[in-house]
Short mmCIF file of C-alpha atoms in Angstrom, two decimals:
data_model
loop_
_atom_site.label_atom_id
_atom_site.label_comp_id
_atom_site.label_asym_id
_atom_site.label_seq_id
_atom_site.Cartn_x
_atom_site.Cartn_y
_atom_site.Cartn_z
CA MET A 982 136.65 229.66 -93.65
CA SER A 983 136.05 226.50 -91.82
CA ARG A 984 137.54 223.54 -92.47
CA LEU A 985 133.98 221.63 -93.51
CA SER A 986 133.58 224.73 -96.54
CA TYR A 987 137.14 224.73 -97.94
CA ALA A 988 136.75 220.58 -97.82
CA LEU A 989 133.38 221.72 -100.03
CA LEU A 990 134.64 223.43 -101.97
CA MET A 991 137.90 221.36 -103.10
CA CYS A 992 135.16 218.83 -103.77
CA LEU A 993 133.75 220.72 -106.53
CA GLY A 994 137.05 221.19 -108.13
CA VAL A 995 138.63 218.25 -110.72
CA GLY A 996 140.57 216.46 -107.84
CA CYS A 997 137.44 214.89 -106.34
CA ALA A 998 135.81 211.85 -106.36
CA THR A 999 131.76 211.74 -107.13
CA ARG A 1000 130.25 208.82 -105.96
CA GLU A 1001 127.51 207.80 -107.54
CA VAL A 1002 124.00 206.75 -106.01
CA VAL A 1003 122.68 203.51 -107.77
CA VAL A 1004 118.76 202.17 -106.70
CA VAL A 1005 118.36 198.43 -106.09
CA ARG A 1006 115.37 196.43 -106.78
CA PRO A 1007 114.47 193.59 -106.40
CA PRO A 1008 112.81 191.99 -109.67
CA PRO A 1009 109.76 191.51 -110.10
CA PRO A 1010 107.86 187.59 -109.12
CA PRO A 1011 107.74 185.58 -111.44
CA PRO A 1012 104.10 185.30 -113.16
CA PRO A 1013 101.75 182.78 -111.43
CA ARG A 1014 102.55 178.93 -113.22
CA PRO A 1015 99.10 178.03 -114.59
CA ALA A 1016 97.18 175.22 -113.15
CA PRO A 1017 97.78 171.57 -113.89
CA PRO A 1018 94.34 170.44 -116.47
CA VAL A 1019 92.47 168.40 -113.73
CA VAL A 1020 91.83 165.36 -116.04
CA VAL A 1021 88.19 163.97 -115.97
CA ALA A 1022 87.42 160.69 -116.93
CA PRO A 1023 84.34 160.58 -118.68
CA ALA A 1024 81.17 158.89 -118.03
CA PRO A 1025 81.11 155.06 -119.56
CA HIS A 1026 77.37 155.93 -120.20
CA PRO A 1027 75.03 159.21 -118.48
CA GLY A 1028 74.44 158.90 -115.51
CA TRP A 1029 77.30 157.28 -114.26
CA MET A 1030 79.51 157.98 -111.74
CA ILE A 1031 83.15 157.01 -110.53
CA LEU A 1032 83.13 155.58 -106.82
CA GLY A 1033 87.42 154.90 -106.81
CA GLU A 1034 90.14 153.16 -108.88
CA ARG A 1035 93.16 151.51 -108.13
CA THR A 1036 97.02 150.75 -109.96
CA VAL A 1037 97.32 147.54 -110.27
CA ASN A 1038 100.61 145.28 -111.64
CA GLY A 1039 102.45 142.10 -111.75
CA ASN A 1040 101.21 138.99 -111.17
CA TYR A 1041 97.57 137.76 -109.09
CA ASP A 1042 96.67 139.80 -106.49
CA ARG A 1043 93.67 141.18 -104.76
CA ASP A 1044 92.49 144.55 -103.90
CA THR A 1045 89.61 147.01 -103.00
CA ILE A 1046 88.00 149.80 -104.13
CA PRO A 1047 86.38 151.34 -100.88
CA ILE A 1048 82.61 153.51 -101.04
CA GLY A 1049 80.90 155.19 -98.74
CA ALA A 1050 77.48 156.43 -98.19
CA VAL A 1051 78.33 159.69 -99.05
CA GLU A 1052 78.17 158.44 -102.40
CA GLY A 1053 74.57 157.13 -102.68
CA ARG A 1054 72.88 154.07 -103.34
CA PHE A 1055 73.47 152.29 -106.59
CA HIS A 1056 72.12 149.33 -108.68
CA GLU A 1057 74.25 149.01 -111.64
CA LEU A 1058 78.58 149.00 -111.21
CA MET A 1059 81.11 148.84 -114.11
CA PHE A 1060 84.59 148.42 -114.42
CA VAL A 1061 86.55 150.31 -117.31
CA VAL A 1062 90.66 148.97 -117.50
CA GLU A 1063 92.68 151.04 -118.51
CA HIS A 1064 96.71 151.02 -120.29
CA HIS A 1065 97.47 147.68 -119.79
CA ALA A 1066 95.21 144.45 -119.82
CA ILE A 1067 94.42 141.85 -117.05
CA GLU A 1068 92.28 139.18 -115.93
CA MET A 1069 89.65 139.51 -113.08
CA PHE A 1070 87.76 137.45 -111.06
CA ASP A 1071 85.98 136.93 -107.72
CA VAL A 1072 84.64 140.29 -107.77
CA ARG A 1073 82.87 140.44 -104.02
CA VAL A 1074 80.87 143.24 -103.06
CA THR A 1075 79.74 144.56 -99.62
CA PHE A 1076 76.90 146.60 -99.19
CA GLY A 1077 76.55 149.37 -96.47
CA ASP A 1078 74.17 146.48 -94.14
CA GLY A 1079 77.00 144.35 -94.51
CA ALA A 1080 75.45 141.81 -97.02
CA VAL A 1081 77.91 140.45 -99.16
CA TYR A 1082 77.20 139.75 -102.77
CA ASP A 1083 79.80 137.65 -104.79
CA VAL A 1084 79.58 138.00 -108.69
CA PRO A 1085 80.75 134.97 -110.42
CA THR A 1086 82.85 136.32 -113.04
CA ARG A 1087 86.38 135.56 -114.96
CA LEU A 1088 86.61 138.73 -117.30
CA VAL A 1089 89.83 139.37 -119.60
CA PHE A 1090 89.91 143.28 -120.04
CA PRO A 1091 92.12 143.43 -123.71
CA PRO A 1092 93.86 147.24 -122.86
CA ASP A 1093 90.96 150.46 -122.57
CA SER A 1094 87.61 148.33 -122.34
CA ARG A 1095 84.48 147.99 -119.94
CA SER A 1096 82.87 145.24 -118.38
CA ARG A 1097 79.31 144.00 -118.72
CA VAL A 1098 76.93 146.24 -116.44
CA ILE A 1099 77.23 144.13 -113.64
CA GLN A 1100 73.33 144.73 -111.77
CA LEU A 1101 73.11 143.74 -108.15
CA PRO A 1102 70.18 142.82 -106.29
CA GLY A 1103 68.14 146.43 -105.69
CA GLU A 1104 69.66 149.93 -105.74
CA ARG A 1105 71.85 149.40 -102.48
CA VAL A 1106 74.87 151.24 -100.36
CA VAL A 1107 78.07 149.95 -101.40
CA ARG A 1108 80.65 150.34 -98.52
CA LYS A 1109 82.91 148.10 -100.90
CA VAL A 1110 84.21 146.55 -104.30
CA GLU A 1111 86.91 143.16 -104.05
CA PHE A 1112 88.57 141.42 -106.96
CA ALA A 1113 90.68 139.56 -107.45
CA TYR A 1114 93.46 139.89 -110.52
CA GLY A 1115 96.39 139.40 -112.45
CA ASN A 1116 97.47 140.71 -115.45
CA VAL A 1117 98.27 138.82 -118.84
CA PRO A 1118 101.69 138.51 -119.99
CA GLY A 1119 103.73 141.04 -120.75
CA ARG A 1120 105.08 144.29 -118.48
CA GLY A 1121 102.68 146.84 -117.45
CA GLN A 1122 100.32 148.41 -115.32
CA ALA A 1123 96.86 148.54 -115.60
CA ARG A 1124 94.18 151.16 -114.04
CA VAL A 1125 91.18 149.26 -113.21
CA GLU A 1126 88.16 151.79 -112.26
CA LEU A 1127 84.87 151.47 -110.95
CA TRP A 1128 81.55 153.10 -112.28
CA GLY A 1129 78.46 153.11 -110.58
CA ARG A 1130 74.64 154.31 -111.74
#
């Protein structure tokens, strides 16, 4: 009997250690996370579309909401203010041809309110809208949205 045959016969007996083969599989991948919900602010009125937004906070400052020809032509604008009260003044609309329309206004917006409809001189491409603002007493950030029709 060869040594290998003798070793095999011995392992079949009591004194032989046995080995277990364990197959390790990686855990299954976790299920995909659901996409976060897309929050789209409802239009103030039918036919209105949002043109841009800014988060404003503290002190008196100026801000600009850029708009382009891609959005189209507009004849009316409206501001929507959310979360905190602000005072807005010196609204300036710059049209696609470079002409400027100053809206003489000084508005105090309570939280979650809208401006009156701002009539533009004709239906035109709006390049940007600049405005000065300040928070009314109290701390907090306000979100200012610009809507057009």
